[in-house]
Coordinates of C-alpha atoms in Angstrom, one line a residue:
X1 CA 92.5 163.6 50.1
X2 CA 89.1 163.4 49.0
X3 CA 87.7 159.9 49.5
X4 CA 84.1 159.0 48.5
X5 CA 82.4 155.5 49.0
X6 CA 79.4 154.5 47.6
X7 CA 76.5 155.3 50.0
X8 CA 73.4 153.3 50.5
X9 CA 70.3 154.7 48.7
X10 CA 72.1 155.9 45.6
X11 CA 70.3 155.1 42.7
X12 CA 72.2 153.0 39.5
X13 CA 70.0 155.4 37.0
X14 CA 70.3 158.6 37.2
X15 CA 66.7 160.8 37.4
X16 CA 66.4 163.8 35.7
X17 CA 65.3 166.6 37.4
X18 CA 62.1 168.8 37.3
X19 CA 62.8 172.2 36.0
X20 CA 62.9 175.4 38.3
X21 CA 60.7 175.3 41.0
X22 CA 58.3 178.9 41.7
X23 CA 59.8 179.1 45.1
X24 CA 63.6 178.6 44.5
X25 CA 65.6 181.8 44.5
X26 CA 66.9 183.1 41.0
X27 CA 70.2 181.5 42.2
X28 CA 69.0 178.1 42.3
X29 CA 66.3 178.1 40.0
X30 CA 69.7 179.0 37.2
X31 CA 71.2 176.2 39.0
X32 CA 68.4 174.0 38.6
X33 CA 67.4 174.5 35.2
X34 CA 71.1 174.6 33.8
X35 CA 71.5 170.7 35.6
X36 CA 68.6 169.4 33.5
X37 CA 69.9 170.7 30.4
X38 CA 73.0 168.9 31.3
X39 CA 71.3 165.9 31.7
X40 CA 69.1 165.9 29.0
X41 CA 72.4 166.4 26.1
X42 CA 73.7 163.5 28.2
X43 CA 70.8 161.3 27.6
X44 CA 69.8 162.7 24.3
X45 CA 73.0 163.9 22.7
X46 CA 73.7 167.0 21.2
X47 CA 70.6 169.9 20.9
X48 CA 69.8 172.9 19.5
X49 CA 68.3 175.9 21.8
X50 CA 64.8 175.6 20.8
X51 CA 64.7 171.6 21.3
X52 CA 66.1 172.3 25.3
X53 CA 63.2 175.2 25.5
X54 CA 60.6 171.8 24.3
X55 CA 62.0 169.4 26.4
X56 CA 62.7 172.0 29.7
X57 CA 59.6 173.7 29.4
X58 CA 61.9 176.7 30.3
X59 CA 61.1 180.0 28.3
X60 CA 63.4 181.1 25.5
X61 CA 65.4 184.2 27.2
X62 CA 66.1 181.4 30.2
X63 CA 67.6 179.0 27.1
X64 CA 69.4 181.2 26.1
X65 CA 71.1 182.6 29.2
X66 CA 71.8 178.7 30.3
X67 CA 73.8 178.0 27.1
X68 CA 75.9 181.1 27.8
X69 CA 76.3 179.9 31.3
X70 CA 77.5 176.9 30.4
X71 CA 79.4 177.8 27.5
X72 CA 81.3 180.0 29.3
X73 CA 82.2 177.3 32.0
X74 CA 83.5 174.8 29.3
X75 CA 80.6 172.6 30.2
X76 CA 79.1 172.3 26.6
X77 CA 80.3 173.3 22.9
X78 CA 78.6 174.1 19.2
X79 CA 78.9 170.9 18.0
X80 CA 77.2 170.7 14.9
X81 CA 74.6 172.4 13.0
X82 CA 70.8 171.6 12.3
X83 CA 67.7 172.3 9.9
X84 CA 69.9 172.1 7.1
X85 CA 67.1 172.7 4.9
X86 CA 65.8 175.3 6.2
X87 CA 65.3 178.8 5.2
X88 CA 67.7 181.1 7.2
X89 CA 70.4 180.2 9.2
X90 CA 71.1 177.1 10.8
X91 CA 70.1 176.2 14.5
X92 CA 73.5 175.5 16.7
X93 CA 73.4 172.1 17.9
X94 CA 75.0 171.8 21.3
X95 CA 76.7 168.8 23.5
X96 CA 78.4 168.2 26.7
X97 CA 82.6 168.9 26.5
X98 CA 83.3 165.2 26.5
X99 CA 87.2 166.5 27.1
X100 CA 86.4 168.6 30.5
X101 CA 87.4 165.9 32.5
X102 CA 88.1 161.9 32.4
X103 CA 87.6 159.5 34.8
X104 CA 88.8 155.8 35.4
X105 CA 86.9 152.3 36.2
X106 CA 89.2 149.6 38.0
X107 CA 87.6 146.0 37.9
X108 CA 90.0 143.9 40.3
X109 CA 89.7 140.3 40.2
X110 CA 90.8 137.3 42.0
X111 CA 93.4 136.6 39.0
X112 CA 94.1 139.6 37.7
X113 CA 93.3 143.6 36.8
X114 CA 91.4 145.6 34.1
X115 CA 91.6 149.2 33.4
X116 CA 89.5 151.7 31.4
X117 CA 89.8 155.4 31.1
X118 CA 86.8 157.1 29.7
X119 CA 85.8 160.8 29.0
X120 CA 83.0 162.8 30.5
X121 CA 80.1 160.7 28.7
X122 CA 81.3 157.5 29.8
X123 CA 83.1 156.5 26.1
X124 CA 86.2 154.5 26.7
X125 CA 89.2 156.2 25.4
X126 CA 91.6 152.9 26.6
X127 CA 91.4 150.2 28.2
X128 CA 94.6 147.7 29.8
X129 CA 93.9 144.3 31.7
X130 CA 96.9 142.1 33.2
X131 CA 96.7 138.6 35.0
X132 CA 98.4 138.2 38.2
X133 CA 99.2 134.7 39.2
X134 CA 98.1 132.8 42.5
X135 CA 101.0 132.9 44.7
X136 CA 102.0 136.2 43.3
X137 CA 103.3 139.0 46.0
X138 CA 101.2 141.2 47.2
X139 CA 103.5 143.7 46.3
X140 CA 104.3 141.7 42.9
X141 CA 100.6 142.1 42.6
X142 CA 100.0 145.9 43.2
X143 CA 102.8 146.6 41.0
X144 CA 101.3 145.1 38.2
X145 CA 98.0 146.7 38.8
X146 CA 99.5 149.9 38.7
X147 CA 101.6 149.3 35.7
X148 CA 98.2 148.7 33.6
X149 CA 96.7 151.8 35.0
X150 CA 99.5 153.8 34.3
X151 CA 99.7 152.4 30.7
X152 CA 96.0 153.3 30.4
X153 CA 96.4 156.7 31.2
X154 CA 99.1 157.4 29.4
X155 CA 97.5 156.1 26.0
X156 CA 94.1 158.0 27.1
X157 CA 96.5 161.1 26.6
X158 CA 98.5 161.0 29.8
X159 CA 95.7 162.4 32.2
X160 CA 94.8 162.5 35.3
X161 CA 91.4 160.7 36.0
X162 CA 89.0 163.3 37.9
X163 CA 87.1 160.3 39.4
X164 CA 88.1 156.4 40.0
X165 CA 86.0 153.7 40.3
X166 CA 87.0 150.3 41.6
X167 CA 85.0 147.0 41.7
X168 CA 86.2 144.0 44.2
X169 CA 84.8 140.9 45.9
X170 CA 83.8 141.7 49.0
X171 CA 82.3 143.6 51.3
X172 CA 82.9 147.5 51.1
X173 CA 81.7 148.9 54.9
X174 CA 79.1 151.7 54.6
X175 CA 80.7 153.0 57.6
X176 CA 83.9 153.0 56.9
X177 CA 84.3 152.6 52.7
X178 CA 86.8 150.0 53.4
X179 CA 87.2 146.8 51.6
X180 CA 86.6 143.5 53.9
X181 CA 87.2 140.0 52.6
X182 CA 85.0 137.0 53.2
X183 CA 87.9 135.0 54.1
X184 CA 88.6 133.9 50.4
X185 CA 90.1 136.9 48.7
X186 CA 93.6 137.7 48.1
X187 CA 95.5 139.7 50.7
X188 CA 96.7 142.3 47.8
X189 CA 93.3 143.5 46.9
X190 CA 93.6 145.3 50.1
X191 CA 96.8 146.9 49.7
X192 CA 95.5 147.6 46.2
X193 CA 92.8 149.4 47.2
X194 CA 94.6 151.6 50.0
X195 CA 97.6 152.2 47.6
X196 CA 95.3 153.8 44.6
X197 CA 93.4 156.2 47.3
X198 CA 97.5 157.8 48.0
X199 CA 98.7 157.0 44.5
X200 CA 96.0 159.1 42.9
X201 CA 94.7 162.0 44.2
X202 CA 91.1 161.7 42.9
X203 CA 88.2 161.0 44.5
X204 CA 87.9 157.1 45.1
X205 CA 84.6 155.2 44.8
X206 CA 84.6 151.6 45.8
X207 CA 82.3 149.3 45.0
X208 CA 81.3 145.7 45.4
X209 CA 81.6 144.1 41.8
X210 CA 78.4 142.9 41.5
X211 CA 76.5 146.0 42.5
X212 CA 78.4 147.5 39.7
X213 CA 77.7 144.7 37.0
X214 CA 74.0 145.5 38.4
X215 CA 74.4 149.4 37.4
X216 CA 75.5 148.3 34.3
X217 CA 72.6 145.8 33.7
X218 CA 70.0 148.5 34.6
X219 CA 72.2 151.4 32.4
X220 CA 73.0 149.5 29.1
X221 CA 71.7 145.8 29.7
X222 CA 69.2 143.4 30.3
X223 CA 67.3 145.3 32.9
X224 CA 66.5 148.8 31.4
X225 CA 63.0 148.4 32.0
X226 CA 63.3 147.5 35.2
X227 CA 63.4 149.7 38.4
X228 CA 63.3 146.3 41.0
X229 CA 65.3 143.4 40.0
X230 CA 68.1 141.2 41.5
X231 CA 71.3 140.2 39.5
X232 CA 72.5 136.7 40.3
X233 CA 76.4 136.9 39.8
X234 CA 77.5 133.0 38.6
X235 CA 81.3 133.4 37.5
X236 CA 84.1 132.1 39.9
X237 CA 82.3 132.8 42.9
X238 CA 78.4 133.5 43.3
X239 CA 77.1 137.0 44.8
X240 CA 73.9 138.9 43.8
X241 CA 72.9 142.7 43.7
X242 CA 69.3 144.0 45.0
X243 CA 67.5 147.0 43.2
X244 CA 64.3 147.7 44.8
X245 CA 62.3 150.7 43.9
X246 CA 65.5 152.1 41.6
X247 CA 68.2 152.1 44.4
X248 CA 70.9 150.2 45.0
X249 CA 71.0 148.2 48.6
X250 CA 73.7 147.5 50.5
X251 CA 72.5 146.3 53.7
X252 CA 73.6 147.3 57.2
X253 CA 77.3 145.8 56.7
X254 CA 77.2 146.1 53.1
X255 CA 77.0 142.3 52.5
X256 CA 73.6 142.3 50.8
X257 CA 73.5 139.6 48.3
X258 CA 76.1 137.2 49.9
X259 CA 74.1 134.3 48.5
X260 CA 77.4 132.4 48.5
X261 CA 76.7 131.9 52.1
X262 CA 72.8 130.6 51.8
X263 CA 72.6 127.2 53.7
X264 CA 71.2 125.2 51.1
X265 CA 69.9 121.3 50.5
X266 CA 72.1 119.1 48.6
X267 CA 75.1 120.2 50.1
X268 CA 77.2 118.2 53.1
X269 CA 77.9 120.9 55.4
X270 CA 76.8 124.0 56.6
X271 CA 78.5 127.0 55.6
X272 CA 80.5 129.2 58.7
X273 CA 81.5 133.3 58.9
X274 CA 85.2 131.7 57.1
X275 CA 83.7 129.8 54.2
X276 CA 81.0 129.1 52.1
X277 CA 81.3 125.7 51.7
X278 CA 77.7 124.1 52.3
X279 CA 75.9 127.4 50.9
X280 CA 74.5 128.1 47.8
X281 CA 78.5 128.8 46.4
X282 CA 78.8 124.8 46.5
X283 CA 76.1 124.3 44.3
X284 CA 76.6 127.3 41.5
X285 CA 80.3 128.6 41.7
X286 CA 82.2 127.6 38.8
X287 CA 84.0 124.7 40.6
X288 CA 81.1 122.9 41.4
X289 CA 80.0 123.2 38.0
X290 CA 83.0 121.7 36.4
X291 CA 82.4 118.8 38.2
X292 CA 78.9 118.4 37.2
X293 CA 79.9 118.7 33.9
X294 CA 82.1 116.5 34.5
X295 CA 79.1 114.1 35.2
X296 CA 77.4 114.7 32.7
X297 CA 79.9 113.9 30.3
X298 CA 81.3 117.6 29.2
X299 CA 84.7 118.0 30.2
X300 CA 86.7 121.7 30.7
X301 CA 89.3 121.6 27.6
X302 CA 87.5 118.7 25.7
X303 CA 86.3 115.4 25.2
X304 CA 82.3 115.9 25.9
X305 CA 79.6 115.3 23.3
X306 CA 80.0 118.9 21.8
X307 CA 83.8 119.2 22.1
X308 CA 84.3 119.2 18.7
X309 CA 81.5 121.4 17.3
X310 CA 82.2 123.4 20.2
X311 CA 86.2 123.9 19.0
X312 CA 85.3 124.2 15.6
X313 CA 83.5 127.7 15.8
X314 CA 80.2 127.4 18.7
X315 CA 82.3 130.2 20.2
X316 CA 85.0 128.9 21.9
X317 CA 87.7 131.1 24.0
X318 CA 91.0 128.9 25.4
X319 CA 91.1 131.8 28.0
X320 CA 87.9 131.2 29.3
X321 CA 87.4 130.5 32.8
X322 CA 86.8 126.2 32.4
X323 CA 83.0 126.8 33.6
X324 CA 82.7 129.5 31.2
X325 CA 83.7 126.5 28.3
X326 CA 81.9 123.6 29.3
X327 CA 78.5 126.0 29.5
X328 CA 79.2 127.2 26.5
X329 CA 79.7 123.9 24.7
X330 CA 76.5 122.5 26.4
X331 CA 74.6 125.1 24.8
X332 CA 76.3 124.5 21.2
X333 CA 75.9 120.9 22.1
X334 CA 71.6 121.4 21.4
X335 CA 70.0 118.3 22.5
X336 CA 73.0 116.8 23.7
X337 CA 73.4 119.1 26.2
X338 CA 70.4 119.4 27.8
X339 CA 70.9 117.0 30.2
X340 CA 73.7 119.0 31.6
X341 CA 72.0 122.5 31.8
X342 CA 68.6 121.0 33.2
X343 CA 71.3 119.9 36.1
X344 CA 72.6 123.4 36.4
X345 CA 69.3 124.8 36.0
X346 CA 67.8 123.2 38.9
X347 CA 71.4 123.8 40.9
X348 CA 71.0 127.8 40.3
X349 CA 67.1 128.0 40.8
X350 CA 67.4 127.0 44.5
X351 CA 69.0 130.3 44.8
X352 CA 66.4 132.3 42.5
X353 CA 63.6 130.7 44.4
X354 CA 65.4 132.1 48.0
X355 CA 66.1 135.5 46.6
X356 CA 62.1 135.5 45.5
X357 CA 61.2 134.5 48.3
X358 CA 62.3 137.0 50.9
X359 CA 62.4 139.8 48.1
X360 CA 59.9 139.1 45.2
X361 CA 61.9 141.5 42.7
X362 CA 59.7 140.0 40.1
X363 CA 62.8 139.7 37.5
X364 CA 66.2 138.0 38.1
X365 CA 68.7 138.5 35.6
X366 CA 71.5 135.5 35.4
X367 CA 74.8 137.9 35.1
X368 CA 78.6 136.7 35.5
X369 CA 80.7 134.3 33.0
X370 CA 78.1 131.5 33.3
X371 CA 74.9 133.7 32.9
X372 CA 76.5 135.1 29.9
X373 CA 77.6 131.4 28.3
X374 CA 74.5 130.3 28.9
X375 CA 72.2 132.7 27.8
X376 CA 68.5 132.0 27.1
X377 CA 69.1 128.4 27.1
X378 CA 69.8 128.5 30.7
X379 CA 67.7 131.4 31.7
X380 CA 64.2 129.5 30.2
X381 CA 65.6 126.4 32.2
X382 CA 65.9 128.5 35.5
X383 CA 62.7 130.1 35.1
X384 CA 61.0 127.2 34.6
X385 CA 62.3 125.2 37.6
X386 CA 61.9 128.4 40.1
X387 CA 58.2 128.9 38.4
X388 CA 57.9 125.4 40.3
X389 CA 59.2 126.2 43.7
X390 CA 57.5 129.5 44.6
X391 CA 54.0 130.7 43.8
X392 CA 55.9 133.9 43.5
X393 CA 55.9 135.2 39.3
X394 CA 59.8 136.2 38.6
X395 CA 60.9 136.7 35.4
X396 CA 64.6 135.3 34.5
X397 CA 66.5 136.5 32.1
X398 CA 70.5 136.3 30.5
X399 CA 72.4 139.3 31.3
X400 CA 73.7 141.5 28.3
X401 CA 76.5 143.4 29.1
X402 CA 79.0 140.5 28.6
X403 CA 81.8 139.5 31.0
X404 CA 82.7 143.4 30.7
X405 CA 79.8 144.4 33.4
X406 CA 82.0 144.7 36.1
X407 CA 84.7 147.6 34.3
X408 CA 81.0 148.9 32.4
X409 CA 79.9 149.8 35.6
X410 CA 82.9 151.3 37.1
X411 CA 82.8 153.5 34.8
X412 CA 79.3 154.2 35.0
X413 CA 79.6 155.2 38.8
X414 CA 82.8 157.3 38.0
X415 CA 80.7 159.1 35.4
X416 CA 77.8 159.8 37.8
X417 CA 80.4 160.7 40.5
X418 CA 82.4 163.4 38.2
X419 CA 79.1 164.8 36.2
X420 CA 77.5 165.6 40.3
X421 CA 80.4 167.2 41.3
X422 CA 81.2 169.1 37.9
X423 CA 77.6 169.8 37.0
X424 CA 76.9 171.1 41.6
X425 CA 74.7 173.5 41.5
X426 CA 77.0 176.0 43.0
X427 CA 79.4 175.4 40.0
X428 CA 76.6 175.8 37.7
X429 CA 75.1 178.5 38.8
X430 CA 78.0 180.9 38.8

């Protein structure tokens, strides 16, 4: 069965390719030229002819031949007409076959599963999520999982995904592409994992979930503009992703951006290869921020200073996780809350000011349930404090993508995986 990990040096945006080089054979040079036309009516939607021979550079025989190529392989369609008001007839306008194939992103949790099932361009065509309690079976647990991906499927149109992509905690072994806990995660994520490579028969990507909320940052988010950053993961647990030059990096074991396990000051203990109790996790996961909320007078359901603007319409979600809440009311709280973030903000710069000191991406984005709850308010904070501690200039700023970046970016890599295989040059080129 065809099983595909995410490899080390794989970029999260995808570069579009040069057009036919003088010494390729006619063979590839067709292959060539008819993958950047691909990727160009995936970046700029639909074209007509004569705007692919402008942006290829390619002459207009060679346009013409690759839209009959790929015509003919179901890759793109007439979509639509343009130069309405022009004299003579109008100018085909032509897009990628959203409907050649779909693909599937898996975002698996510590307390539960979400599903999406998108077409060829990455639009989600449905989308199912289902908790799974704590001392759930493992079995209890798969089942469920499976349940939401088969109800997913079925509303996407009962079809079979072409590509999977799943995010977990964890480490993912370059060597291997097998998931590895940190000696906190959930013995079904495993047997999750395993289970959808047989259950399936599609290629299988997995992925750490914060390099994933990364791709998604870079794609559609708050680092567009950015070819080096680092995404600091604050939700449940703490993790970070590394972009350096455009690529993804992993590290050696694929644990790059364990920063859950950073010895830091402040804490009692050290943390060991079974816990990370002591490191940078005891300071910034969201238990440890519930509690200093707790000190600061904002408590998880209600009670603090902003409870009740907070209740009344600052955004409040009863299903958020508590950290998520108390964040959020801090920032409706204005004034009265500042107290309470400047805590936090201080708490999570001791991890911005490590990752800039060993890496100096020169932007950290603040990603997971807390980055997103506390926005800008909490970004300034922790670019201020960090500005402090390391001579170093790093820009800080909120992730974008929303609590969603884990699933956005399954489905991201799924769509990068399916488009390379669908779009080889071997296929094109026939």
């Amino acid at each position: 069965m065809p099983d595909t990990t995410a490899r080390p040096g794989r970029t999260p945006a995808r570069a579009v390719p040069r057009a036919r080089s003088r010494t390729a054979s006619p063979r590839t040079a067709r292959a060539i030229n008819d993958r950047l036309a691909l990727q160009l009516l995936e970046a700029d939607g639909p074209l007509t002819a004569h705007q692919l021979k402008e942006r290829t550079g390619l002459s207009r025989p060679t346009v013409a031949d690759l839209v009959d190529r790929l015509g003919a392989a179901g890759l793109i369609e007439v979509v639509g007409e343009a130069g309405a008001d022009r004299r003579g007839p109008n100018a085909r306008l032509y897009g990628i076959v959203a409907g050649r194939a779909h693909l599937a992103g898996i975002d698996v949790r510590t307390h539960g599963v979400t599903v999406a099932v998108a077409d060829l361009l990455g639009t989600v065509r449905a989308q199912e999520s289902v908790p799974v309690a704590e001392d759930a079976l493992p079995e209890e647990a798969v089942a469920r999982a499976y349940a939401a991906l088969d109800r997913a499927l079925a509303r996407a149109g009962g079809i079979r995904p072409h590509t999977v992509a799943v995010g977990a905690p964890g480490l993912v072994d370059p060597a291997t592409g097998r998931l590895t806990g940190t000696g906190t995660l959930p013995s079904w994520h495993g047997a999750l994992v395993a289970g959808l490579r047989d259950r399936l028969g599609a290629p299988l990507l997995l992925e750490n979930e914060v390099n994933l909320a990364a791709i998604a940052e870079r794609r559609d988010g708050a680092a567009r503009d950015r070819d080096t950053f680092v995404l600091l993961w604050l939700g449940h647990g703490v993790g970070a992703a590394v972009v350096l030059d455009g690529r993804l990096r992993r590290g050696a074991s694929g644990g790059t951006g364990e920063i859950g396990f950073l010895p830091v000051p402040g804490t009692p203990a050290l943390p060991s290869a079974t816990g990370c109790d002591g490191g940078f996790h005891s300071l910034a996961a969201s238990g440890a921020i519930v509690e200093l909320a707790g000190e600061y007078g904002f408590a998880a359901a209600s009670g603090g200073p902003a409870a009740a603007g907070y209740e009344a319409g600052a955004g409040a979600d009863d299903d958020a996780p508590a950290a998520e809440r108390v964040v959020r009311a801090a920032v409706a709280a204005g004034a009265a809350g500042a107290d309470f973030l400047d805590a936090l903000a201080r708490r999570i710069a001791v991890g911005v000011a490590a990752v800039t000191a060993v890496l100096d991406p020169g932007c950290v984005v603040l990603g997971g349930e807390i980055g997103r709850a506390g926005g800008a308010a909490l970004a300034t904070r922790v670019a201020a404090r960090a500005a402090g501690m390391s001579p170093l200039c790093t820009e800080v700023r909120a992730g974008t993508v929303g609590g969603g970046a884990v699933l956005r970016g399954a489905v991201l890599a799924a769509k990068d995986a399916a488009q390379d295989d669908l779009f080889a040059p071997d296929d094109a080129a026939r």
